[in-house]
Short mmCIF file of C-alpha atoms in Angstrom, two decimals:
data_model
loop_
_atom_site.label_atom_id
_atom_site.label_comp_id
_atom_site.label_asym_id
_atom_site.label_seq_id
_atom_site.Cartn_x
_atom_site.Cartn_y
_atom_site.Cartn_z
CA UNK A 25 39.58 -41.79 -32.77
CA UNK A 26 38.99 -42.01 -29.51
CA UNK A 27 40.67 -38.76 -28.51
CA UNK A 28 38.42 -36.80 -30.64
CA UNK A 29 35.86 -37.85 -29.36
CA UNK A 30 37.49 -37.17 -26.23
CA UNK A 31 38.17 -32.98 -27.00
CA UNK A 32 34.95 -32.83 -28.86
CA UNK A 33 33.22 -33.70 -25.28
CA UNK A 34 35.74 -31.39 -23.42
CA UNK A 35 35.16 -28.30 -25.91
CA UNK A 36 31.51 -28.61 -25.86
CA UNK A 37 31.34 -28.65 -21.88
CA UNK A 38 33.78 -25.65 -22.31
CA UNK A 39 31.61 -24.03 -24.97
CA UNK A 40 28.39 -24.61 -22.30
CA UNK A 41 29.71 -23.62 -19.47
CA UNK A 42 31.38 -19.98 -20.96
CA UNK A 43 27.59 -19.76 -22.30
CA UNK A 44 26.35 -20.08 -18.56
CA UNK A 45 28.85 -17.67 -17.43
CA UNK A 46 27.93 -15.15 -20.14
CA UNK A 47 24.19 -15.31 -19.65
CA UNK A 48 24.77 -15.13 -15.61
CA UNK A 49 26.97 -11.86 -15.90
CA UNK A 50 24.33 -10.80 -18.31
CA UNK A 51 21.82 -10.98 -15.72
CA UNK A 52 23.47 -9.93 -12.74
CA UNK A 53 24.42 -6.91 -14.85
CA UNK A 54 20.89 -6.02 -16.13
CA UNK A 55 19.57 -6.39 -12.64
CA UNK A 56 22.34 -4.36 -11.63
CA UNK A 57 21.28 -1.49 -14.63
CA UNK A 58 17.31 -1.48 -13.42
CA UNK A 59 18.06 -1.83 -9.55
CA UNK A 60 19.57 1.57 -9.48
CA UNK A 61 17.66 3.37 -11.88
CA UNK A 62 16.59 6.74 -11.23
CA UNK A 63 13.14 5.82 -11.11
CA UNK A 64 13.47 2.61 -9.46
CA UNK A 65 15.02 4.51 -6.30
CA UNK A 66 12.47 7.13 -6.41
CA UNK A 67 10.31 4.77 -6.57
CA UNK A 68 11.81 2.79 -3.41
CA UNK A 69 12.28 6.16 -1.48
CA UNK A 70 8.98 7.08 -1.78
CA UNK A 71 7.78 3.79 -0.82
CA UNK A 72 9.05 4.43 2.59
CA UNK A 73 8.40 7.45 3.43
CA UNK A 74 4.99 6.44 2.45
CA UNK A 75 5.19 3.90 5.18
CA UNK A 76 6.74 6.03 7.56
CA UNK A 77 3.89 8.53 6.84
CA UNK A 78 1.14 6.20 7.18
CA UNK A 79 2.42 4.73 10.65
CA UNK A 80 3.03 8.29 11.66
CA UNK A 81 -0.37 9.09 11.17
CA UNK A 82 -1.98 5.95 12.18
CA UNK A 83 0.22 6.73 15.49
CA UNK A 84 -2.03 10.13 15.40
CA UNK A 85 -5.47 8.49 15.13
CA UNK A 86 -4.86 5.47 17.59
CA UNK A 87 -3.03 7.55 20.66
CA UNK A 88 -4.19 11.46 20.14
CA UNK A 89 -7.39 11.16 18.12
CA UNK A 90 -9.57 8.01 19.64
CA UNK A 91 -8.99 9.06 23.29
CA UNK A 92 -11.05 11.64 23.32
CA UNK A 93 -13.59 10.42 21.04
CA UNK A 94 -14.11 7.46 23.22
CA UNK A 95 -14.59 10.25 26.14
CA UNK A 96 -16.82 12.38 24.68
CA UNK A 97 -19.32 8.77 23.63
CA UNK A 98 -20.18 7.00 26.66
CA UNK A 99 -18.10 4.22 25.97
CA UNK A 100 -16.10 2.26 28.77
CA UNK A 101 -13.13 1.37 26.87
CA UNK A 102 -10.92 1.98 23.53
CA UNK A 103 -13.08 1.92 20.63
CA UNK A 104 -10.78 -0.38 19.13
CA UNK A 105 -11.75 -3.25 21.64
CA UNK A 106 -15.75 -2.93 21.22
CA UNK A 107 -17.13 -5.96 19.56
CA UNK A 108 -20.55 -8.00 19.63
CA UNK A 109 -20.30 -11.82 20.26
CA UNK A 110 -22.29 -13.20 17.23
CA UNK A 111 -22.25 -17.05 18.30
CA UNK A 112 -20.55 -18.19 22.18
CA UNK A 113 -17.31 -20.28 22.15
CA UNK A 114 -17.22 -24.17 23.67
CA UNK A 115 -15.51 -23.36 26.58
CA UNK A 116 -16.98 -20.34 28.36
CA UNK A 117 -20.74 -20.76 30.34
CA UNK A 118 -23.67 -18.62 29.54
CA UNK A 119 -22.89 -16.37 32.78
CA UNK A 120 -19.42 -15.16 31.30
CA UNK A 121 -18.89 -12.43 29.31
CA UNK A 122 -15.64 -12.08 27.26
CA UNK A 123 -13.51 -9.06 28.31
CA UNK A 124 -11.31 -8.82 24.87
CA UNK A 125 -11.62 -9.69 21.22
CA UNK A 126 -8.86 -11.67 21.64
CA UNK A 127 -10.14 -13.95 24.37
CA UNK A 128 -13.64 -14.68 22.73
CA UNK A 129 -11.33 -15.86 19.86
CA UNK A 130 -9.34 -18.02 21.50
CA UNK A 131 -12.55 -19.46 22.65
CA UNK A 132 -13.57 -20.48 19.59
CA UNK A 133 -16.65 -17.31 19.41
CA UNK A 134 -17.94 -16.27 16.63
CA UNK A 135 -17.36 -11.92 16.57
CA UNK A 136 -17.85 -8.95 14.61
CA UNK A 137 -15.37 -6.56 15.92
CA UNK A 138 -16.81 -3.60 14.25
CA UNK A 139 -14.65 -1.12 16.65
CA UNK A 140 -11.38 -2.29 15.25
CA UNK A 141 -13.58 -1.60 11.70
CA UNK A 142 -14.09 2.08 12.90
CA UNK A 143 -10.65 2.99 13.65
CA UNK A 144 -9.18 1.23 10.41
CA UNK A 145 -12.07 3.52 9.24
CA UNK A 146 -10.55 6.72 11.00
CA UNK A 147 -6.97 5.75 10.39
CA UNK A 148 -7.93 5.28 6.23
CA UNK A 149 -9.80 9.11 6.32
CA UNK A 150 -6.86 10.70 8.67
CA UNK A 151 -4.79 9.10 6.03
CA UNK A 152 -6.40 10.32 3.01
CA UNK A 153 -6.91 14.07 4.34
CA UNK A 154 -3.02 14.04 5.47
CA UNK A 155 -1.57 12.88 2.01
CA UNK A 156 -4.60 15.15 -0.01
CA UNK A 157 -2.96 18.12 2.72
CA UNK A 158 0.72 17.17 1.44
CA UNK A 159 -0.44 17.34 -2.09
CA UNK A 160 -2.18 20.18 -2.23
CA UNK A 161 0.80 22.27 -0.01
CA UNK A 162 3.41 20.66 -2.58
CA UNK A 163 0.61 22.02 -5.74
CA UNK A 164 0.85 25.38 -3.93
CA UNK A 165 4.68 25.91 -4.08
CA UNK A 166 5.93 23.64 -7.10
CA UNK A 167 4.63 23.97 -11.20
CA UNK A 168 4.32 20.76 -11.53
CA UNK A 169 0.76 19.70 -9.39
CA UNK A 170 0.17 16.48 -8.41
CA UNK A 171 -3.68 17.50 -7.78
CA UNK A 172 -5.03 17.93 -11.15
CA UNK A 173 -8.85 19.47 -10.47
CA UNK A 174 -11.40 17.99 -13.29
CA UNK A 175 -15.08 19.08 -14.83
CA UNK A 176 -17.70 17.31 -16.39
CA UNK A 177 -17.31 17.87 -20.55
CA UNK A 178 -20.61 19.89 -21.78
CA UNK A 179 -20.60 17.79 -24.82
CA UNK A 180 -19.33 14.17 -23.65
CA UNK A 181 -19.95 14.54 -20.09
CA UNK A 182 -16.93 12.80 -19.23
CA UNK A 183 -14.11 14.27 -16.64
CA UNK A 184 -11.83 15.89 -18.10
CA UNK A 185 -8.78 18.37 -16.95
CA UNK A 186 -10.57 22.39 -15.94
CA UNK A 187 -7.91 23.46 -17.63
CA UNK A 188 -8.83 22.15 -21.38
CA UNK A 189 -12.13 22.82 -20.63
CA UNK A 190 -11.54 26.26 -20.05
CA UNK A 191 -9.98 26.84 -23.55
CA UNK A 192 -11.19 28.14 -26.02
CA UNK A 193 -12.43 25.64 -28.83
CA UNK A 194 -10.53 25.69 -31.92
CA UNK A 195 -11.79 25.82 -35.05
#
């Protein structure tokens, strides 16, 4: 009786473990399926070059486009480094005046650094216009348009696609 019991314990561990084995393959197979979808890679690809876009551009605005705007305004350094001390740090005296962001910080100040707001500002509109430019160029020479133009609905006043509101209504 004893052996029964015995095979009974082996053919259930058998039985579990060919289970795991099934439902691991099962996974790493599925994951396999939607990792190289077609729309998965797009998706990845295009992820990218959105990042390599975006630095690209924010490359633009921080080393071609803020250099001369902080010439033409009187100001005495990068935009990106203007900030107002809101409440003095514990270590510096009332005669000192912080040269960088980063040293009132580390002195425990309280800041608004409202220049690095400006060019995130900058960087965020150079951003937009560049991808609206893409867009609109890629509208221009494919059918398919990414920039789909809308109208206010005389009835609903709701957006709504120009192009069904330019139809004519059906009876």
């Amino acid at each position: 009786m004893p052996s029964q019991d015995l095979e009974h314990v082996h053919s259930e561990a058998d039985s579990l473990l060919h289970r795991g084995q099934e439902r691991a393959q099962r996974f790493f197979h599925g994951f396999v399926d939607f990792a190289f979808q077609g729309n998965i890679l797009e998706i990845a690809f295009g992820l990218i070059v959105a990042a390599a876009f975006t630095e690209l551009v924010k490359s633009f605005v921080g080393n071609i486009l803020m250099p001369p705007i902080a010439v033409i305004f009187p100001l005495n350094k990068n935009i990106e480094e203007k900030f107002a001390v809101l409440r003095r740090g514990d270590k510096v005296n009332t005669t000192t005046q912080y040269s960088t962001v980063q040293q009132a910080l580390d002195d425990g100040a309280v800041v608004m650094a409202y220049g690095s707001f400006i060019y995130q500002l900058v960087s965020f509109t150079m951003v937009g216009l560049c991808l609206y430019g893409v867009a609109h160029i890629y509208t221009l020479v494919s059918h398919d348009p990414i920039i789909k133009y809308t109208t206010k609905c005389r009835y609903c006043r709701k957006r709504i696609n120009e192009k069904v509101c330019m139809a004519p209504l059906q009876q």
